[in-house]
Coordinates of C-alpha atoms and ligand atoms in Angstrom, one line a residue:
X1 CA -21.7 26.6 -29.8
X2 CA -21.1 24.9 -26.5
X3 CA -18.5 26.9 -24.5
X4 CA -16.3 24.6 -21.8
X5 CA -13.9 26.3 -19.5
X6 CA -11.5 24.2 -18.1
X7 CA -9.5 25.2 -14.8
X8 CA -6.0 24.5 -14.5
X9 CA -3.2 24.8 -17.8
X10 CA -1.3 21.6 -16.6
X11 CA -1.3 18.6 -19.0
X12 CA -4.3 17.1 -17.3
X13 CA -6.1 20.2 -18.4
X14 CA -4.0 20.6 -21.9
X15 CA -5.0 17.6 -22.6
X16 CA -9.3 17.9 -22.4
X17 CA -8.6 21.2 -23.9
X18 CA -7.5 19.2 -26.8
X19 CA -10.5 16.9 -27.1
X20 CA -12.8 19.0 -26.2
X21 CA -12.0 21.8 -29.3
X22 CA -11.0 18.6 -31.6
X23 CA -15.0 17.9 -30.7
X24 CA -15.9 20.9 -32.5
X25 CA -16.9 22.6 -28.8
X26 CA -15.5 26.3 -28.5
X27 CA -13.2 25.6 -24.9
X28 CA -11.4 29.1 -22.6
X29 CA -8.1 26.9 -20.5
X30 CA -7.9 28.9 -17.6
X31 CA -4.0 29.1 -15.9
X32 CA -3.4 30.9 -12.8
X33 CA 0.8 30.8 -13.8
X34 CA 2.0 33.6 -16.6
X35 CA 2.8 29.8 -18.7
X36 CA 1.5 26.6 -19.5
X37 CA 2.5 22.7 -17.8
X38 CA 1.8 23.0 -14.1
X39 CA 4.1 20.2 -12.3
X40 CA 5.5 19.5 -15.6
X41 CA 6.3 23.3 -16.7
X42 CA 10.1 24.6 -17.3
X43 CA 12.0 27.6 -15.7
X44 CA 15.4 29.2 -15.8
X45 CA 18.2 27.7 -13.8
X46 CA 21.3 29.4 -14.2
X47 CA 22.1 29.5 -17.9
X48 CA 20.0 26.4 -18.2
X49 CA 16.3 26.3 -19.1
X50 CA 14.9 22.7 -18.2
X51 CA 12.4 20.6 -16.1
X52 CA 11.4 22.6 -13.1
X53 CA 10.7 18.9 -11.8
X54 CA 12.6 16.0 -13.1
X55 CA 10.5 14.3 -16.2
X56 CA 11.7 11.1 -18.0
X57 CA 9.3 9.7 -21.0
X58 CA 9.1 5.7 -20.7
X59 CA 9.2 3.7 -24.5
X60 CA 5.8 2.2 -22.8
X61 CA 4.0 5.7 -22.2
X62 CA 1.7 4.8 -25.1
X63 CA -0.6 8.1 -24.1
X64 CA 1.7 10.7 -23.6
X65 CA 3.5 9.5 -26.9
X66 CA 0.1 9.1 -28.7
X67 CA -0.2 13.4 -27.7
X68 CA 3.2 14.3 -28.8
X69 CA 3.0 12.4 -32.2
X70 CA -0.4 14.7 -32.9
X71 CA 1.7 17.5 -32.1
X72 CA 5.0 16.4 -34.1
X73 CA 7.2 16.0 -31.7
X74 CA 7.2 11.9 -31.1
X75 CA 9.5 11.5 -34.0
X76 CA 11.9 14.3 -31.9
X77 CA 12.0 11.9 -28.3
X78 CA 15.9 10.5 -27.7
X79 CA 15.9 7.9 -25.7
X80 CA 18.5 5.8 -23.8
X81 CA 19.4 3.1 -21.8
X82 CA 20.2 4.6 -17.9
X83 CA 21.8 3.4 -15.0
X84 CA 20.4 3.1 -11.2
X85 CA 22.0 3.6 -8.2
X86 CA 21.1 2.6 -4.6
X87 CA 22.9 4.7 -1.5
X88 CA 22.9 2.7 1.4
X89 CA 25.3 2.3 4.9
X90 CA 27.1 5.5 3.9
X91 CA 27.7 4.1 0.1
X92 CA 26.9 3.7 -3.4
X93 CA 26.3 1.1 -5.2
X94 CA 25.8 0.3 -8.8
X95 CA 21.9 -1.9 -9.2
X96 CA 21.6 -1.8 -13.0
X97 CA 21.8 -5.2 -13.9
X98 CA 21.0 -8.5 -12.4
X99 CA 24.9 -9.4 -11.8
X100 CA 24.8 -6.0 -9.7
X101 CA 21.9 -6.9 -7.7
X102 CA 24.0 -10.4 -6.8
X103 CA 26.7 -8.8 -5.4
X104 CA 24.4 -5.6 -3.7
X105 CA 26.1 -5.9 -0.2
X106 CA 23.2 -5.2 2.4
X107 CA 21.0 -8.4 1.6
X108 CA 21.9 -11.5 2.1
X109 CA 21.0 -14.0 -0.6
X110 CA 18.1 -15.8 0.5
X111 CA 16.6 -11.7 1.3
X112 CA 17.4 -11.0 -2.1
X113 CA 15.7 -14.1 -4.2
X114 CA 12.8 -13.1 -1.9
X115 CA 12.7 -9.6 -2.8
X116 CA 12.7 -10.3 -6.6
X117 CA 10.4 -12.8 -5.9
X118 CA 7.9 -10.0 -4.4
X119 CA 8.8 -7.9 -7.3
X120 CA 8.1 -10.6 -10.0
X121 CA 5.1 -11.6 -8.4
X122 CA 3.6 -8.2 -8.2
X123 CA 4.1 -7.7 -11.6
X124 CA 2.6 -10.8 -12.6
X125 CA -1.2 -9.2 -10.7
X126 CA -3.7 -8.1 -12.7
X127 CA -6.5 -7.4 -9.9
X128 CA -5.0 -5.0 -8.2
X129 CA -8.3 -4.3 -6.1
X130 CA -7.8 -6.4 -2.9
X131 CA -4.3 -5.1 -2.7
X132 CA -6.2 -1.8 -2.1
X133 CA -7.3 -3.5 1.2
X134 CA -4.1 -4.3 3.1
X135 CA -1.5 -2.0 4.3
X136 CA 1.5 -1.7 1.9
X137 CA 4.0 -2.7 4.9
X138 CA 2.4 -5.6 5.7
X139 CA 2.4 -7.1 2.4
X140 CA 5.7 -6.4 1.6
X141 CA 7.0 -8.1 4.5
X142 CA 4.7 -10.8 4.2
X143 CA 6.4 -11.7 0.8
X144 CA 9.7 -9.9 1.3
X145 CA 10.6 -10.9 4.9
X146 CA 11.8 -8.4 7.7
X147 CA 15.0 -8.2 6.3
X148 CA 14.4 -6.8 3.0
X149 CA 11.5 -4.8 4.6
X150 CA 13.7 -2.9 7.4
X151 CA 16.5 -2.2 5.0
X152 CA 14.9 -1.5 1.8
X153 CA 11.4 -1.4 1.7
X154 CA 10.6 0.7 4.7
X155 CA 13.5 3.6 3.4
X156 CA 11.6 3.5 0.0
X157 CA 8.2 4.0 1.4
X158 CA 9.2 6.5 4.1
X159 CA 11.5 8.6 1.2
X160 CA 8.4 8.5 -0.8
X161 CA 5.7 8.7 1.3
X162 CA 6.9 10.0 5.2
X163 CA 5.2 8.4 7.6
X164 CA 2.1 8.8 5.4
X165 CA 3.5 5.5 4.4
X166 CA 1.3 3.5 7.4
X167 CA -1.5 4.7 5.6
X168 CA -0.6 3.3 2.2
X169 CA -2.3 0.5 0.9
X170 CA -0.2 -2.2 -1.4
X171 CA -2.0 -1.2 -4.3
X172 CA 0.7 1.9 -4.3
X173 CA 3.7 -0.2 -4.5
X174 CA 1.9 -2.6 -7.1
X175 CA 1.6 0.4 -9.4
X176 CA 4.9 1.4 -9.0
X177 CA 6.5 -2.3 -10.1
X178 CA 3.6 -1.9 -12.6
X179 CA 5.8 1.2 -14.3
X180 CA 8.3 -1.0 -14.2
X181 CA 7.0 -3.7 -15.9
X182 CA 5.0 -2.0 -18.8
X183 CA 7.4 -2.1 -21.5
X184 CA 7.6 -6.3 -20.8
X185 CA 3.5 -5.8 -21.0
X186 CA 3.1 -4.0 -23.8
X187 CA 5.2 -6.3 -25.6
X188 CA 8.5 -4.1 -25.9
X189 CA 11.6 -6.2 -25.0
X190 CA 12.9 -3.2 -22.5
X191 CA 11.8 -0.6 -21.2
X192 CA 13.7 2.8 -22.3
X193 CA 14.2 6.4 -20.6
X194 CA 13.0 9.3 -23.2
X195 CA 13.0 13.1 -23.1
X196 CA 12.5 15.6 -26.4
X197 CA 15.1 18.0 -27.2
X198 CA 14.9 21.1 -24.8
X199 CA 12.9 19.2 -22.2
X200 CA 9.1 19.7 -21.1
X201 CA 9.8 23.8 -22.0
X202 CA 9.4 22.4 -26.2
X203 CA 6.5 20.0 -25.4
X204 CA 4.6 22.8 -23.4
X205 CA 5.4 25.6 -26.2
X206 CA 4.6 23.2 -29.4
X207 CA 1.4 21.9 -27.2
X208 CA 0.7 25.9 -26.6
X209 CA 0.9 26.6 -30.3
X210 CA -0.9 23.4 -31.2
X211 CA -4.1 24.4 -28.9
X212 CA -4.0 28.2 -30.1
X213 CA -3.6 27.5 -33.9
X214 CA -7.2 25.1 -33.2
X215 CA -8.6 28.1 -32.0
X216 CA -8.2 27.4 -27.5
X217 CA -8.5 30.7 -25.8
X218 CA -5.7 30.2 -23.4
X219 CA -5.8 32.8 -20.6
X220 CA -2.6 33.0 -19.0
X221 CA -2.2 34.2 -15.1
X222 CA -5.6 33.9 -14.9
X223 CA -6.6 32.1 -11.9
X224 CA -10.1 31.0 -11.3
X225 CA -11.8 33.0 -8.1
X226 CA -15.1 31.3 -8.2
X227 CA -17.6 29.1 -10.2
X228 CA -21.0 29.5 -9.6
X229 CA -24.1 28.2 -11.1
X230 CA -26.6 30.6 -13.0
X231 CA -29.9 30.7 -12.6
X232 CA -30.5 30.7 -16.6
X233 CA -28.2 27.3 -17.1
X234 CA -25.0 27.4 -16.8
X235 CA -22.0 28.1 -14.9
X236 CA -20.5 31.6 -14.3
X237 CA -16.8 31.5 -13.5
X238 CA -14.4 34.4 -11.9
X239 CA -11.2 34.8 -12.9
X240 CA -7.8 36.7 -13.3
X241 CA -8.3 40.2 -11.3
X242 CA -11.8 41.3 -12.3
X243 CA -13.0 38.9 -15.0
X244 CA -16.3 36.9 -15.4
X245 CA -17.3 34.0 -18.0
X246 CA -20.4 32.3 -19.5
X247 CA -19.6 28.7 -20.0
X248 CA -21.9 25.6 -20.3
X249 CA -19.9 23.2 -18.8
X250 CA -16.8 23.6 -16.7
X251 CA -14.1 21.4 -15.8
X252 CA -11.8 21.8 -12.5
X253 CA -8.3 19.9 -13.2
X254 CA -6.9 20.9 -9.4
X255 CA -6.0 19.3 -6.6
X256 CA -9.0 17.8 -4.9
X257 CA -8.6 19.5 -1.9
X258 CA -8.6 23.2 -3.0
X259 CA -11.9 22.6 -5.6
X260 CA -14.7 23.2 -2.5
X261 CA -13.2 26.7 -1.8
X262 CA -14.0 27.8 -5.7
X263 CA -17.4 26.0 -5.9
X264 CA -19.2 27.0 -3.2
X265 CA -22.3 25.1 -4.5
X266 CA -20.6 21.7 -3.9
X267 CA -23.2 19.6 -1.3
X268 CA -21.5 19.4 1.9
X269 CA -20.7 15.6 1.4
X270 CA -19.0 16.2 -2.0
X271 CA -16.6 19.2 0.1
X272 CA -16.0 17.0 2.7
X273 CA -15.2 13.8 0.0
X274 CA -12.6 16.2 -1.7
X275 CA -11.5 17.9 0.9
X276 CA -10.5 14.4 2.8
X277 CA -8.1 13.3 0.0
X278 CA -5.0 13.0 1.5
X279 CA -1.7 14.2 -0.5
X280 CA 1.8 14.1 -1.1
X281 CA 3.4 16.7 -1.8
X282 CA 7.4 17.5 -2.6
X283 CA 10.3 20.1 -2.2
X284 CA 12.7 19.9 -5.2
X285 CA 16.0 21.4 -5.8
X286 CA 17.4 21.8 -9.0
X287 CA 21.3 21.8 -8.5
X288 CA 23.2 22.9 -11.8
X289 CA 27.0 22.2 -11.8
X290 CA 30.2 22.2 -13.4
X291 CA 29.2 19.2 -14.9
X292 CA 27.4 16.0 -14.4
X293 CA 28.3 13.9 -11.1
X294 CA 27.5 10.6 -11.2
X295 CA 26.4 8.2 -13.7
X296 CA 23.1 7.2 -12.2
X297 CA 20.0 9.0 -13.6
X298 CA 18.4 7.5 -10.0
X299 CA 19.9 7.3 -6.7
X300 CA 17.6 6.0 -4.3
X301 CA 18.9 6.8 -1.2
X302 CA 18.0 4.4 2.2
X303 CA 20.1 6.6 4.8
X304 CA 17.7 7.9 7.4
X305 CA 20.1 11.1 7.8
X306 CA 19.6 12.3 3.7
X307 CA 17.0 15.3 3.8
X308 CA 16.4 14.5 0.5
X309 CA 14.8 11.0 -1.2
X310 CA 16.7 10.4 -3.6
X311 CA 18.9 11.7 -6.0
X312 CA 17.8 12.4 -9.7
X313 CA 21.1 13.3 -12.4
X314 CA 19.2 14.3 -15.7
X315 CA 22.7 14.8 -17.0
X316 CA 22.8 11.0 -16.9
X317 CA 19.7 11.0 -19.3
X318 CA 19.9 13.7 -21.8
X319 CA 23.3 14.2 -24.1
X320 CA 25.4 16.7 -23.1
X321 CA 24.8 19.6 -25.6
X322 CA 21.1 19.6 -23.8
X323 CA 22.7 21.1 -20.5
X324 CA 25.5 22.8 -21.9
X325 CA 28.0 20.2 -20.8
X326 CA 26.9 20.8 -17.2
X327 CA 25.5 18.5 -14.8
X328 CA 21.9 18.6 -13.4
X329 CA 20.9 17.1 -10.3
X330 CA 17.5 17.0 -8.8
X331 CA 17.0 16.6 -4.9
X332 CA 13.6 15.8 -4.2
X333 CA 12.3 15.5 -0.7
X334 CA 8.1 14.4 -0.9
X335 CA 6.3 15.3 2.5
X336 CA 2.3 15.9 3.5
X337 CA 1.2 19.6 2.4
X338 CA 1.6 20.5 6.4
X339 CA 5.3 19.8 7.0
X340 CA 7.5 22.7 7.9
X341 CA 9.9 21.6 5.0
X342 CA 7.7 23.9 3.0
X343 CA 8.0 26.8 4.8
X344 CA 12.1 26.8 5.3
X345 CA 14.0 29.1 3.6
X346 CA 15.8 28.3 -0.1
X347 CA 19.2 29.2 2.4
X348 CA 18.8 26.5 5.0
X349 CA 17.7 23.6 2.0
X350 CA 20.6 24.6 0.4
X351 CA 22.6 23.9 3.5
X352 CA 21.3 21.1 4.5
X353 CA 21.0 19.4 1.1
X354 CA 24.0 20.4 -0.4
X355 CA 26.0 19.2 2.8
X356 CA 24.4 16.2 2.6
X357 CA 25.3 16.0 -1.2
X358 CA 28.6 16.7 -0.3
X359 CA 28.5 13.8 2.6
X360 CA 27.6 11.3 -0.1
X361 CA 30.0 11.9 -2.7
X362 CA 33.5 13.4 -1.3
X363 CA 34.4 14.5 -4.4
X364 CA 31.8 17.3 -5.0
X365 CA 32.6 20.7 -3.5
X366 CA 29.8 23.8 -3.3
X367 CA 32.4 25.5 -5.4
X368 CA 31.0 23.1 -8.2
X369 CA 27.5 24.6 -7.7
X370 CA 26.1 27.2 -10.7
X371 CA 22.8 27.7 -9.6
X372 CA 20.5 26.3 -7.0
X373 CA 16.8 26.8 -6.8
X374 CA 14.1 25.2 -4.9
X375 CA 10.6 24.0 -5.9
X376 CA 7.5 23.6 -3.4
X377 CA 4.2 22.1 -4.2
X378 CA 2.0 21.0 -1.7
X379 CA 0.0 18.8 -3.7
X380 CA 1.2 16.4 -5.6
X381 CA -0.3 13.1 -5.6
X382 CA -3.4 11.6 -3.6
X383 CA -2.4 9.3 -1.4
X384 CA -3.5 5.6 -1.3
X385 CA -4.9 5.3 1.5
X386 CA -6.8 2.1 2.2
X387 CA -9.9 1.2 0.4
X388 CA -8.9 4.2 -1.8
X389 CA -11.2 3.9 -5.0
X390 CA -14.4 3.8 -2.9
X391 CA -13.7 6.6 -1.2
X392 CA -13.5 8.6 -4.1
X393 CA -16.2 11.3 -4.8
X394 CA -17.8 11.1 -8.5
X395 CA -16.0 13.2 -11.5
X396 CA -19.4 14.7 -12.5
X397 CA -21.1 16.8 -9.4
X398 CA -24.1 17.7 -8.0
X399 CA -24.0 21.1 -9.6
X400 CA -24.9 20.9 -13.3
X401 CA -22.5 21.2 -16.3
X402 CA -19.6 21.7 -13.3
X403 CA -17.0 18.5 -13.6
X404 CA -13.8 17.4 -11.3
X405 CA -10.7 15.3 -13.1
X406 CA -7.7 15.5 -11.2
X407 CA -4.9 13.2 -10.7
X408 CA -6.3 12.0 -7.3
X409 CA -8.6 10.0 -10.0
X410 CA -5.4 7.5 -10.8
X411 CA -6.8 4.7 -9.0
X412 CA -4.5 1.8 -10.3
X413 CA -1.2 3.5 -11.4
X414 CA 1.3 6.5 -10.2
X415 CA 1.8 9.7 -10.9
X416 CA 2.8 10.8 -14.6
X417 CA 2.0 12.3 -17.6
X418 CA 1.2 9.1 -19.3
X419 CA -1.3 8.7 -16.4
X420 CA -2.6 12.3 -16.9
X421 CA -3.2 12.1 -20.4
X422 CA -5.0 8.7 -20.5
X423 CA -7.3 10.1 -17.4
X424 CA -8.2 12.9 -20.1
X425 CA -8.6 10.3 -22.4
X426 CA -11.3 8.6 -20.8
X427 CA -12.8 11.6 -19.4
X428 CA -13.8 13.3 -22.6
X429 CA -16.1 11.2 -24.0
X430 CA -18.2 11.1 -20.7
X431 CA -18.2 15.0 -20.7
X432 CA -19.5 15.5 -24.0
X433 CA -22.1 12.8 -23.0
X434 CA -23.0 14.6 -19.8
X435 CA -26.3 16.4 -18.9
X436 CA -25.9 20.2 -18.1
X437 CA -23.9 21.2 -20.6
Ligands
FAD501 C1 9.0 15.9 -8.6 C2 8.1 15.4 -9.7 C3 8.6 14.5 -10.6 C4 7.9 13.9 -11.7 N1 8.4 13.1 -12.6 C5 7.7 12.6 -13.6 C6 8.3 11.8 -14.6 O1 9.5 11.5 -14.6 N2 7.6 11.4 -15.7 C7 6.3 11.7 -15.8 O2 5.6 11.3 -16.7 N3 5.7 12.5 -14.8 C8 6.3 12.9 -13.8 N4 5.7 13.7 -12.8 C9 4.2 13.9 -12.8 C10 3.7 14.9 -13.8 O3 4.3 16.2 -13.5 C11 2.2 15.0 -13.6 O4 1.6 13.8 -14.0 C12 1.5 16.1 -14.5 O5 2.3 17.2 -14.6 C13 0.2 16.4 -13.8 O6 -0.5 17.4 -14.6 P1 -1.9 18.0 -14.1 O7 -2.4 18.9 -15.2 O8 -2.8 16.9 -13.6 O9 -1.6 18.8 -12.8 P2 -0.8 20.2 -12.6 O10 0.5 20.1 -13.4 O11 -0.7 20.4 -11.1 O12 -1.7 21.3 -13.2 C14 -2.6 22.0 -12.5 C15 -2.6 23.4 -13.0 O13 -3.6 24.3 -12.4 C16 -3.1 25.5 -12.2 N5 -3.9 26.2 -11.1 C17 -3.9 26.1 -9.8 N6 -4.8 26.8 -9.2 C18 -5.5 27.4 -10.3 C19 -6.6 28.3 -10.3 N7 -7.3 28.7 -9.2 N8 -7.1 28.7 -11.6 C20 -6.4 28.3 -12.7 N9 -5.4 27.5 -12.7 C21 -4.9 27.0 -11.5 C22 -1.7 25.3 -11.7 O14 -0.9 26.4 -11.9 C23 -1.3 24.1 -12.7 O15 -0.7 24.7 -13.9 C24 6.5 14.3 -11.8 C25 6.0 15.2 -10.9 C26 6.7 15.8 -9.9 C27 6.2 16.8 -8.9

């Protein structure tokens, strides 16, 4: 029977694993982590086990929902109606309604017909392609105005981006508004914010079960050293701390800039393709407190002076009995995988972010604080950069039976699950399909 190995025990990976046994093909799912879920996966904060990242389902996430219906958990998703926030000039404001967005202080009218105008009329694009051409700034002020650019736009892309952002094609904030927009699309009257009982820690341990009871050989803290081509057909792959695999086709779900170092036998110009992805990456505290603080499940925050991007309050998502009563507040701060935010200590971060906290809301003390950890990964999302989906180098390589899928693949959409599962989708078919294996 045809043997896959696929590298990397995120969703992405999950996912093919899936198919690829569902196809009757015997599949190993190699994880370098002791558990399953990668970005997505759960740890222990304080008394609290939850979303080592923030995750929120979307009613629209037709993908992800499809996976977790196989699985039985889509009857198990609660969802909810939540409110947004917008911290700007040293306060908070309410932007959950279109009566807020009237009386939203730091536009004047005229800037904000204009900027729903931008945001209607980039959900109303279809061919997102030439957007890919022209630098994200530029078209937002060409349809926003200065204005709106200088005081929102620009805060957005620089939280989100750094100054990656000048980089950025438009196609990146078109996909963003897109998210937006998908329940309207799909032909959902609103869009809703999901999550299933006990968080991404179920979905991974149901998926876990559901991939082991089909008969997935899930090695656990077992990352993958090397893959190399055999002279017989085939590709040998090393992993864990002395371990070595047959398999006849192999398929690498990292970050597309650490895949030339494990296949050696990559042509130059397909290491130098991966290599030259450019990504985000983020530092994320998880603050657990007394209980919750704010009613906002997003703050985004405009205030140059904020280490942080934004503030995310998954207590203002999930009912209380989730989190014990407490309140859970994400601080994410998204940066290239170079910046020296990744190398400072869990005791400064907390400093600085919880004094900024503390600067934003005068009503929250540190003696509200029950645990505090911090989250660093370098590589989150590819950036898109201009003429993006050109410069991207082909899923199946040069080396036979050996296969990249990766996020960085997302050409028209952002970062999520729902994203990562439909790339699997469409990638399984053409791997079965493929020569070498
Ligand atoms: C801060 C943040 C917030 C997010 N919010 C949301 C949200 O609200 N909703 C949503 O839908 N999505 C959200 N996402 C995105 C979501 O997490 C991703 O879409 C998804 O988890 C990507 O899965 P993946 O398998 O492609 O990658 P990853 O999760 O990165 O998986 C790659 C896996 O490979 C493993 N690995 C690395 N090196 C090796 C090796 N040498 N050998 C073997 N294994 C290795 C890693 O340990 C990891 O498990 C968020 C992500 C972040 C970071």
């Amino acid at each position: 029977m045809e043997h896959w190995g696929i590298v990397g025990g995120g969703m992405l990976g999950m996912t093919l694993a899936h198919r690829l046994r569902q196809q009757g093909r015997r599949v190993t799912l190699l994880e370098a982590a002791p558990n399953l879920g990668g970005l997505a996966s759960a740890w222990s904060l304080g008394d609290v086990v939850w979303d080592r990242h923030y995750h929120v389902i979307l009613l629209s996430d037709a993908y992800l929902r499809g996976v977790l219906a196989e699985i039985g958990l889509d009857g198990e998703v609660r969802w909810s109606e939540t409110k947004t926030g917008f911290y700007v000039d040293g306060s908070l404001h309410s932007m959950s309604n279109a009566l807020e967005f009237l009386r939203f202080p730091p536009l004047g009218l005229v800037e904000k017909l204009r900027l729903a105008a931008t945001i209607l009329w980039a959900s109303r694009i279809r061919d997102w392609k030439p957007l890919e051409r022209v630098p994200v700034a530029e078209w937002l002020e060409r349809w926003s105005g200065r204005g709106t650019c200088e005081k929102i736009w620009l805060p957005l892309l620089r939280a989100k981006l750094g100054d990656c952002y000048t980089r950025t094609s438009a196609a990146f904030i078109w996909a963003t508004i897109d998210r937006m927009y998908a329940a309207r699309r799909t032909g959902l009257k609103k869009e809703m914010f999901g999550y299933v009982a006990g968080g991404y820690a179920r979905i991974l341990e149901r998926f876990g079960e559901a991939l082991a009871e089909a008969g997935v050989a899930i090695e656990l803290e077992s990352p993958a050293r090397g893959i190399e081509p055999l002279a017989g057909g085939g590709l040998e792959v090393r992993f864990g701390k002395d371990r070595r695999e047959r398999f006849d086709g192999v398929v690498v779900t990292l970050p597309a800039p650490l895949v030339p170092a494990l296949c050696p036998a990559l042509s130059d110009s397909e290491a130098a393709a991966l290599r030259g992805l450019e990504y985000v990456g983020v530092v994320c505290a998880s603050v657990l407190l007394d209980a919750p603080l704010t009613p906002y499940y997003v703050t985004n925050v405009t205030d140059a002076w904020v280490p942080f991007t934004a503030v995310i309050e998954t207590s203002a998502l999930v009912d209380p009995d989730q989190l014990g009563g407490r309140g859970l507040v994400y601080l994410p701060r998204y940066a290239s995988p170079g910046d020296p935010v990744f190398d400072e200590p869990d005791a400064a971060l907390r400093e600085r972010f919880l004094g900024a906290l503390a600067r934003m809301h005068p009503g929250f003390t540190e003696s509200r604080v029950r645990a505090f950890q911090v989250s660093r990964a370098r590589h989150v999302f590819a950036l898109s950069t201009l003429g993006y989906s050109d410069t991207l180098p082909p899923s199946e390589t040069s080396v036979p039976g050996l296969h990249v899928v990766n996020s960085s693949q997302i050409v028209n959409g952002t970062l999520n699950v729902n994203e990562t599962v439909q790339l699997a989708e469409r990638a399984w078919p053409r791997l079965l399909g493929s020569a070498g294996a």
